[in-house]
Short mmCIF file of C-alpha atoms in Angstrom, two decimals:
data_model
loop_
_atom_site.label_atom_id
_atom_site.label_comp_id
_atom_site.label_asym_id
_atom_site.label_seq_id
_atom_site.Cartn_x
_atom_site.Cartn_y
_atom_site.Cartn_z
CA UNK A 877 204.40 78.52 120.94
CA UNK A 878 203.06 78.66 117.59
CA UNK A 879 199.40 77.22 117.73
CA UNK A 880 198.63 75.94 114.34
CA UNK A 881 194.84 75.82 113.63
CA UNK A 882 192.40 75.69 110.24
CA UNK A 883 190.61 78.84 110.15
CA UNK A 884 188.43 80.48 107.77
CA UNK A 885 190.51 81.82 105.31
CA UNK A 886 192.92 78.60 105.10
CA UNK A 887 189.41 76.69 104.65
CA UNK A 888 187.89 78.67 101.87
CA UNK A 889 189.30 77.45 99.09
CA UNK A 890 188.05 73.95 99.86
CA UNK A 891 184.24 75.55 100.92
CA UNK A 892 183.83 77.42 97.71
CA UNK A 893 184.99 74.22 95.69
CA UNK A 894 182.26 72.10 97.36
CA UNK A 895 179.79 75.30 96.63
CA UNK A 896 180.60 76.10 93.18
CA UNK A 897 180.15 72.46 91.81
CA UNK A 898 176.87 72.46 93.88
CA UNK A 899 175.70 75.41 91.99
CA UNK A 900 176.78 74.57 88.95
CA UNK A 901 174.48 70.86 89.39
CA UNK A 902 171.42 71.79 91.26
CA UNK A 903 170.81 75.79 89.94
CA UNK A 904 169.64 74.79 86.85
CA UNK A 905 166.66 71.94 88.36
CA UNK A 906 165.61 75.76 90.22
CA UNK A 907 165.11 76.87 86.81
CA UNK A 908 162.22 76.27 84.81
CA UNK A 909 164.09 77.59 81.71
CA UNK A 910 167.17 75.70 82.41
CA UNK A 911 165.94 72.24 83.37
CA UNK A 912 163.77 72.24 79.79
CA UNK A 913 166.04 74.38 77.21
CA UNK A 914 169.38 72.85 75.71
CA UNK A 915 172.52 73.56 78.08
CA UNK A 916 175.91 74.52 76.06
CA UNK A 917 179.21 73.85 77.27
CA UNK A 918 180.49 76.69 80.03
CA UNK A 919 181.22 79.56 78.48
CA UNK A 920 185.32 80.87 78.09
CA UNK A 921 184.49 83.97 77.88
CA UNK A 922 181.81 86.74 78.37
CA UNK A 923 180.40 86.39 74.59
CA UNK A 924 180.10 83.00 72.52
CA UNK A 925 179.15 83.03 69.18
CA UNK A 926 176.94 80.89 67.29
CA UNK A 927 177.05 80.36 63.60
CA UNK A 928 173.13 79.83 62.57
CA UNK A 929 171.88 78.64 58.97
CA UNK A 930 170.48 82.21 57.59
CA UNK A 931 169.31 81.14 54.07
CA UNK A 932 168.85 77.23 52.56
CA UNK A 933 170.01 76.62 48.84
CA UNK A 934 167.13 76.08 46.61
CA UNK A 935 166.85 73.61 43.15
CA UNK A 936 165.68 74.21 40.10
CA UNK A 937 164.05 72.31 37.46
CA UNK A 938 166.36 72.02 34.20
CA UNK A 939 164.13 72.37 31.12
CA UNK A 940 165.03 70.30 28.16
CA UNK A 941 168.47 68.39 27.61
CA UNK A 942 170.11 71.30 26.75
CA UNK A 943 168.56 73.69 29.74
CA UNK A 944 170.75 75.66 31.95
CA UNK A 945 171.35 74.35 35.53
CA UNK A 946 170.50 77.44 37.93
CA UNK A 947 173.00 78.80 40.78
CA UNK A 948 171.87 78.87 44.47
CA UNK A 949 173.79 80.23 47.64
CA UNK A 950 173.34 79.42 51.15
CA UNK A 951 174.21 81.80 54.01
CA UNK A 952 175.14 81.76 57.45
CA UNK A 953 174.51 84.83 60.65
CA UNK A 954 176.11 84.80 63.89
CA UNK A 955 173.82 84.77 67.30
CA UNK A 956 175.68 85.72 70.36
CA UNK A 957 175.44 84.57 73.76
CA UNK A 958 176.57 87.26 76.32
CA UNK A 959 177.53 86.60 80.09
CA UNK A 960 175.41 88.45 82.47
CA UNK A 961 176.33 88.69 86.17
CA UNK A 962 173.95 87.33 88.45
CA UNK A 963 174.84 88.00 92.54
CA UNK A 964 173.68 86.63 95.62
CA UNK A 965 174.78 87.83 99.27
CA UNK A 966 173.42 86.06 101.91
CA UNK A 967 174.62 87.55 105.61
CA UNK A 968 174.72 85.54 108.77
CA UNK A 969 175.48 86.45 112.07
CA UNK A 970 178.39 84.95 113.41
CA UNK A 971 176.24 83.81 116.96
CA UNK A 972 173.88 81.91 114.68
CA UNK A 973 176.75 80.09 113.23
CA UNK A 974 178.28 78.99 116.41
CA UNK A 975 174.83 78.27 117.83
CA UNK A 976 173.45 76.04 115.34
CA UNK A 977 173.26 72.34 115.39
CA UNK A 978 173.30 71.89 111.75
CA UNK A 979 174.98 73.08 108.87
CA UNK A 980 174.10 76.25 107.83
CA UNK A 981 175.50 76.52 104.74
CA UNK A 982 173.75 73.33 103.75
CA UNK A 983 170.34 75.13 104.31
CA UNK A 984 170.90 78.22 102.74
CA UNK A 985 172.38 76.70 99.38
CA UNK A 986 169.29 75.77 98.44
CA UNK A 987 167.76 78.95 99.20
CA UNK A 988 170.89 80.57 96.71
CA UNK A 989 169.86 77.82 93.87
CA UNK A 990 166.12 78.85 94.21
CA UNK A 991 166.85 82.65 94.07
CA UNK A 992 168.93 82.32 90.47
CA UNK A 993 166.14 80.36 89.23
CA UNK A 994 163.76 82.60 90.15
CA UNK A 995 166.00 85.56 88.45
CA UNK A 996 166.61 83.29 85.43
CA UNK A 997 162.97 82.23 84.60
CA UNK A 998 161.98 86.10 85.02
CA UNK A 999 164.47 87.70 83.05
CA UNK A 1000 164.49 85.13 80.24
CA UNK A 1001 160.69 83.99 79.61
CA UNK A 1002 158.79 87.19 81.22
CA UNK A 1003 161.84 90.57 80.43
CA UNK A 1004 161.66 91.14 83.99
CA UNK A 1005 164.60 92.32 85.29
CA UNK A 1006 166.06 91.21 81.82
CA UNK A 1007 169.80 92.66 81.77
CA UNK A 1008 170.76 95.38 78.96
CA UNK A 1009 173.18 92.84 77.03
CA UNK A 1010 170.52 90.31 76.56
CA UNK A 1011 168.16 89.84 73.44
CA UNK A 1012 164.50 90.04 74.11
CA UNK A 1013 162.57 87.38 76.43
CA UNK A 1014 160.55 84.72 74.99
CA UNK A 1015 156.98 86.08 75.65
CA UNK A 1016 158.26 89.00 74.19
CA UNK A 1017 159.89 87.48 71.26
CA UNK A 1018 156.53 85.39 70.59
CA UNK A 1019 154.35 88.59 70.52
CA UNK A 1020 156.43 90.23 67.99
CA UNK A 1021 155.87 86.69 65.71
CA UNK A 1022 151.92 87.41 66.00
CA UNK A 1023 152.25 83.75 68.52
CA UNK A 1024 149.88 85.66 71.28
CA UNK A 1025 146.44 83.98 71.74
CA UNK A 1026 143.72 86.14 73.65
CA UNK A 1027 141.25 84.26 75.83
CA UNK A 1028 138.31 86.51 74.96
CA UNK A 1029 135.69 86.81 76.98
CA UNK A 1030 134.30 83.48 77.35
CA UNK A 1031 137.38 81.01 76.89
CA UNK A 1032 137.32 77.57 75.26
CA UNK A 1033 140.85 76.23 76.80
CA UNK A 1034 140.58 73.30 74.89
CA UNK A 1035 140.55 74.72 71.70
CA UNK A 1036 142.74 77.68 72.91
CA UNK A 1037 145.24 75.16 73.78
CA UNK A 1038 144.71 72.29 71.16
CA UNK A 1039 142.63 73.54 68.59
CA UNK A 1040 143.17 75.52 65.63
CA UNK A 1041 144.37 78.80 65.86
CA UNK A 1042 145.46 77.42 69.61
CA UNK A 1043 149.00 77.95 70.96
CA UNK A 1044 150.32 74.79 69.79
CA UNK A 1045 149.14 75.41 66.45
CA UNK A 1046 150.87 78.63 66.49
CA UNK A 1047 154.11 76.69 67.18
CA UNK A 1048 153.61 73.68 64.31
CA UNK A 1049 152.90 76.36 62.22
CA UNK A 1050 156.53 77.28 61.78
CA UNK A 1051 157.35 73.94 61.38
CA UNK A 1052 158.51 72.66 65.07
CA UNK A 1053 157.03 70.62 67.30
CA UNK A 1054 155.85 71.89 71.11
CA UNK A 1055 158.32 69.74 73.49
CA UNK A 1056 157.20 71.74 76.86
CA UNK A 1057 155.14 74.00 78.62
CA UNK A 1058 155.14 76.36 81.49
CA UNK A 1059 152.08 77.75 83.38
CA UNK A 1060 150.89 79.67 86.50
CA UNK A 1061 149.72 77.17 89.19
CA UNK A 1062 146.45 79.00 88.48
CA UNK A 1063 146.14 77.13 85.28
CA UNK A 1064 145.78 73.92 86.80
CA UNK A 1065 142.14 74.60 87.83
CA UNK A 1066 141.56 75.82 84.21
CA UNK A 1067 143.16 72.38 82.86
CA UNK A 1068 140.86 70.29 85.29
CA UNK A 1069 138.16 71.95 84.36
CA UNK A 1070 138.47 71.07 80.84
CA UNK A 1071 135.79 67.96 80.12
CA UNK A 1072 134.52 65.85 77.58
CA UNK A 1073 131.55 65.40 76.25
CA UNK A 1074 130.62 62.71 78.54
CA UNK A 1075 131.93 64.86 81.74
CA UNK A 1076 134.87 63.28 82.60
CA UNK A 1077 138.08 65.90 83.18
CA UNK A 1078 140.74 65.43 79.92
CA UNK A 1079 143.67 66.64 82.19
CA UNK A 1080 144.14 64.84 85.30
CA UNK A 1081 147.07 63.87 87.34
CA UNK A 1082 148.66 60.46 86.76
CA UNK A 1083 150.08 58.61 89.93
CA UNK A 1084 151.69 56.25 88.08
CA UNK A 1085 153.32 58.83 85.40
CA UNK A 1086 156.45 61.05 86.06
CA UNK A 1087 154.80 63.95 84.68
CA UNK A 1088 151.39 65.04 86.22
CA UNK A 1089 150.04 67.18 83.59
CA UNK A 1090 151.07 67.29 79.48
CA UNK A 1091 149.52 69.16 76.85
CA UNK A 1092 149.54 66.72 73.50
CA UNK A 1093 152.09 64.73 75.27
CA UNK A 1094 154.35 67.54 76.03
CA UNK A 1095 155.31 67.76 80.16
CA UNK A 1096 153.91 71.31 81.75
CA UNK A 1097 156.21 72.73 84.46
CA UNK A 1098 154.14 74.78 86.89
CA UNK A 1099 157.18 76.86 88.59
CA UNK A 1100 156.87 77.51 92.07
CA UNK A 1101 160.16 79.54 92.54
CA UNK A 1102 158.13 82.62 92.32
CA UNK A 1103 159.12 84.01 88.41
CA UNK A 1104 155.92 83.23 86.62
CA UNK A 1105 153.98 86.40 86.31
CA UNK A 1106 150.49 85.94 85.78
CA UNK A 1107 149.78 89.27 84.66
CA UNK A 1108 151.85 88.41 81.42
CA UNK A 1109 150.91 85.17 80.33
CA UNK A 1110 149.15 82.17 81.42
CA UNK A 1111 150.87 79.47 79.93
CA UNK A 1112 153.89 79.45 77.69
CA UNK A 1113 154.25 76.74 75.01
CA UNK A 1114 157.39 75.72 72.89
CA UNK A 1115 160.19 73.78 71.11
CA UNK A 1116 162.59 74.37 74.61
CA UNK A 1117 165.46 72.37 72.33
CA UNK A 1118 165.59 75.23 70.08
CA UNK A 1119 166.78 77.85 73.34
CA UNK A 1120 170.16 77.25 74.36
CA UNK A 1121 172.02 78.71 77.62
CA UNK A 1122 175.20 78.32 78.91
CA UNK A 1123 176.97 79.21 82.17
CA UNK A 1124 180.00 81.19 82.61
CA UNK A 1125 182.88 79.08 83.84
CA UNK A 1126 184.16 81.38 86.50
CA UNK A 1127 181.24 81.53 89.41
CA UNK A 1128 182.76 82.58 92.46
CA UNK A 1129 182.33 81.88 96.30
CA UNK A 1130 183.19 84.26 98.55
CA UNK A 1131 182.65 84.19 102.57
CA UNK A 1132 183.10 87.65 104.00
CA UNK A 1133 183.77 88.65 107.52
CA UNK A 1134 184.49 91.82 106.73
CA UNK A 1135 183.38 94.82 104.97
CA UNK A 1136 179.74 96.67 104.70
CA UNK A 1137 176.66 95.90 102.55
CA UNK A 1138 174.43 98.70 101.52
CA UNK A 1139 171.11 99.53 99.85
CA UNK A 1140 171.31 99.62 96.55
CA UNK A 1141 169.05 101.93 96.26
CA UNK A 1142 169.60 104.54 99.01
CA UNK A 1143 173.32 103.31 99.33
CA UNK A 1144 172.90 103.45 102.84
CA UNK A 1145 175.00 100.89 104.90
CA UNK A 1146 172.66 97.75 106.20
CA UNK A 1147 174.89 95.76 107.79
CA UNK A 1148 178.56 95.88 108.87
CA UNK A 1149 180.16 92.78 109.37
CA UNK A 1150 182.89 93.29 111.47
CA UNK A 1151 181.04 95.51 113.98
CA UNK A 1152 178.02 93.43 113.74
CA UNK A 1153 179.91 90.26 114.17
CA UNK A 1154 178.37 88.95 110.99
CA UNK A 1155 179.57 86.60 107.71
CA UNK A 1156 178.21 86.86 104.60
CA UNK A 1157 177.78 84.24 101.92
CA UNK A 1158 178.22 85.89 98.19
CA UNK A 1159 177.90 84.38 95.00
CA UNK A 1160 178.84 85.50 91.36
CA UNK A 1161 176.96 83.33 88.95
CA UNK A 1162 177.13 84.27 84.93
CA UNK A 1163 175.29 82.61 82.48
CA UNK A 1164 173.88 83.97 78.81
CA UNK A 1165 170.88 82.59 76.95
CA UNK A 1166 170.06 82.81 72.89
CA UNK A 1167 167.15 81.74 70.60
CA UNK A 1168 169.44 81.07 67.55
CA UNK A 1169 166.42 80.10 65.59
CA UNK A 1170 168.03 79.00 62.29
CA UNK A 1171 166.18 79.03 58.86
CA UNK A 1172 163.90 76.23 58.41
CA UNK A 1173 161.92 75.02 55.20
CA UNK A 1174 158.80 75.92 56.95
CA UNK A 1175 160.66 79.23 58.54
CA UNK A 1176 162.80 80.18 55.65
CA UNK A 1177 162.88 84.16 56.70
CA UNK A 1178 163.42 83.04 60.19
CA UNK A 1179 160.52 85.56 61.24
CA UNK A 1180 158.68 82.51 63.08
CA UNK A 1181 159.77 81.94 66.92
CA UNK A 1182 159.24 78.05 68.17
CA UNK A 1183 157.41 80.03 71.19
CA UNK A 1184 153.47 80.91 71.68
CA UNK A 1185 151.84 82.01 75.00
CA UNK A 1186 147.92 82.48 76.04
CA UNK A 1187 147.44 85.68 77.38
CA UNK A 1188 145.94 86.63 80.66
CA UNK A 1189 142.14 87.82 80.54
CA UNK A 1190 143.75 91.53 81.10
CA UNK A 1191 146.32 91.49 78.50
CA UNK A 1192 149.56 93.13 79.38
CA UNK A 1193 149.81 96.63 78.28
CA UNK A 1194 151.75 97.32 75.19
CA UNK A 1195 152.35 100.25 72.64
CA UNK A 1196 152.74 100.03 68.87
CA UNK A 1197 155.81 100.41 67.16
CA UNK A 1198 156.07 101.54 63.51
CA UNK A 1199 158.97 101.29 61.94
CA UNK A 1200 159.58 103.02 58.13
CA UNK A 1201 162.96 102.12 56.73
CA UNK A 1202 163.52 103.88 53.51
CA UNK A 1203 166.96 105.11 51.78
CA UNK A 1204 168.46 108.57 51.88
CA UNK A 1205 166.59 111.64 50.16
CA UNK A 1206 168.16 112.75 46.94
CA UNK A 1207 167.91 115.83 45.18
CA UNK A 1208 165.17 117.80 46.31
CA UNK A 1209 163.22 115.07 47.47
CA UNK A 1210 161.74 115.51 51.43
CA UNK A 1211 161.54 111.74 51.75
CA UNK A 1212 163.21 108.31 50.84
CA UNK A 1213 161.98 105.72 49.01
CA UNK A 1214 160.42 102.66 50.64
CA UNK A 1215 163.07 99.66 51.09
CA UNK A 1216 161.07 96.75 51.13
CA UNK A 1217 162.46 93.37 52.22
CA UNK A 1218 164.94 95.08 54.60
CA UNK A 1219 165.66 93.00 57.99
CA UNK A 1220 164.73 95.00 61.38
CA UNK A 1221 166.07 93.54 64.62
CA UNK A 1222 164.55 94.69 67.78
CA UNK A 1223 166.91 93.14 70.60
CA UNK A 1224 167.29 89.99 68.63
CA UNK A 1225 163.52 89.66 67.48
CA UNK A 1226 163.41 89.77 63.68
CA UNK A 1227 160.96 91.31 61.24
CA UNK A 1228 161.22 92.07 57.63
CA UNK A 1229 159.55 95.37 56.24
CA UNK A 1230 156.49 95.35 53.59
CA UNK A 1231 156.19 96.93 50.56
CA UNK A 1232 155.72 100.11 52.11
CA UNK A 1233 158.97 100.03 54.25
CA UNK A 1234 157.28 99.56 57.53
CA UNK A 1235 157.54 97.42 60.18
CA UNK A 1236 154.77 97.12 63.21
CA UNK A 1237 155.08 95.49 66.95
CA UNK A 1238 153.62 95.98 69.77
CA UNK A 1239 155.83 95.87 73.01
CA UNK A 1240 155.73 96.82 76.54
CA UNK A 1241 157.30 99.96 78.06
CA UNK A 1242 161.21 99.76 77.83
CA UNK A 1243 164.20 101.12 75.82
CA UNK A 1244 165.16 98.79 72.76
CA UNK A 1245 168.16 98.42 70.26
CA UNK A 1246 167.11 98.29 66.55
CA UNK A 1247 169.47 97.27 63.92
CA UNK A 1248 168.28 97.59 60.50
CA UNK A 1249 170.21 95.91 57.04
CA UNK A 1250 169.11 95.28 53.39
CA UNK A 1251 171.17 94.45 50.57
CA UNK A 1252 172.93 97.13 48.91
CA UNK A 1253 172.75 99.49 51.84
CA UNK A 1254 174.94 100.38 54.98
CA UNK A 1255 173.68 98.88 58.48
CA UNK A 1256 172.40 100.86 60.93
CA UNK A 1257 171.73 100.58 64.47
CA UNK A 1258 168.97 103.16 66.44
CA UNK A 1259 167.20 102.77 69.83
CA UNK A 1260 163.60 103.69 70.70
CA UNK A 1261 161.85 103.89 73.89
CA UNK A 1262 158.51 102.84 74.05
CA UNK A 1263 156.64 104.19 77.38
CA UNK A 1264 152.65 105.71 77.09
CA UNK A 1265 152.27 105.92 73.77
CA UNK A 1266 152.69 104.42 70.14
CA UNK A 1267 155.82 105.20 68.90
CA UNK A 1268 156.57 106.34 64.85
CA UNK A 1269 160.14 106.36 63.63
CA UNK A 1270 162.05 106.36 59.94
CA UNK A 1271 165.17 104.77 59.70
CA UNK A 1272 167.22 105.96 56.69
CA UNK A 1273 169.34 103.52 55.40
CA UNK A 1274 172.81 104.95 53.31
CA UNK A 1275 173.42 103.10 49.75
CA UNK A 1276 177.05 101.37 49.78
#
């Protein structure tokens, strides 16, 4: 006689949908970046294009009654959000599921959301584990723009944060306001140590307020998901509304009861689900982010960045990258002529060459994609690797 039963296969669709909805709603709450940045509609494909303003029109005074009116132009550029894949696998012995007197999945789900939030923050803010298809992280973008503040040997944290040349002023110089800050847990003690001339603490928890700490009116978050890298920064401030992210719409959740789980490094089999009577919850989460950084009247060349950071006492190790952009040599010339004002994109971070055709930036170790373009020349893309020494490279552009 046939026996009707609701087995795992028949119930899996319902469980997946429930988990997907929960992850879409709760994973951003476990990420300091996603809770502060601007969320775009879910991505329907791997890459989403955002047109951003690249050049503003200019008005001119007309001289006299018969003066000629001048023309101007306005330009747009494309910024791309590319979805990178983040996966989580949680193996569980079936005996634990059978013997549990509470909802195992309900207990595991907050840890999955926390793991997603930690990886997103680490990659977007600090560049740790950054997917190859993503642009530079927020801290490195701020460093390239010159928005890093060193504490010095006897730090005055009030001025480092709020004074002229402090992290907030770095953001304001490009014409935007700080909307939030992210700091290490160790920064709380430093904030509590800042006192007025009367000896009263400037920063203190407000038991009646929704936010315990604020910096010039902007809320400060102290991530506890393990993502904050104190070896790179003590505190990051910025206009987080300028950063955007989108979740790829095809989040997938699978409950597996067959197959093996391997160590990704050694390829050694760690678990054999069927042989060891285990199940595994697998979540695949894809998202992309970008810092569109449209042109403004105070950031006319888009080289400014709406973020700044306070370095730790011992700054992150970086090496200088010097790029020289020239045209192609002609005749008997051994080298080309320097091109001033060429646009250099280093994994999305924009710089313009000086009168010598040079761009100088300090970068941590890694491999970076460099794209160069200039009016009247063909664009080119190259790659540079920073390791233990400074790197100097010449990039030649061919005339159109």
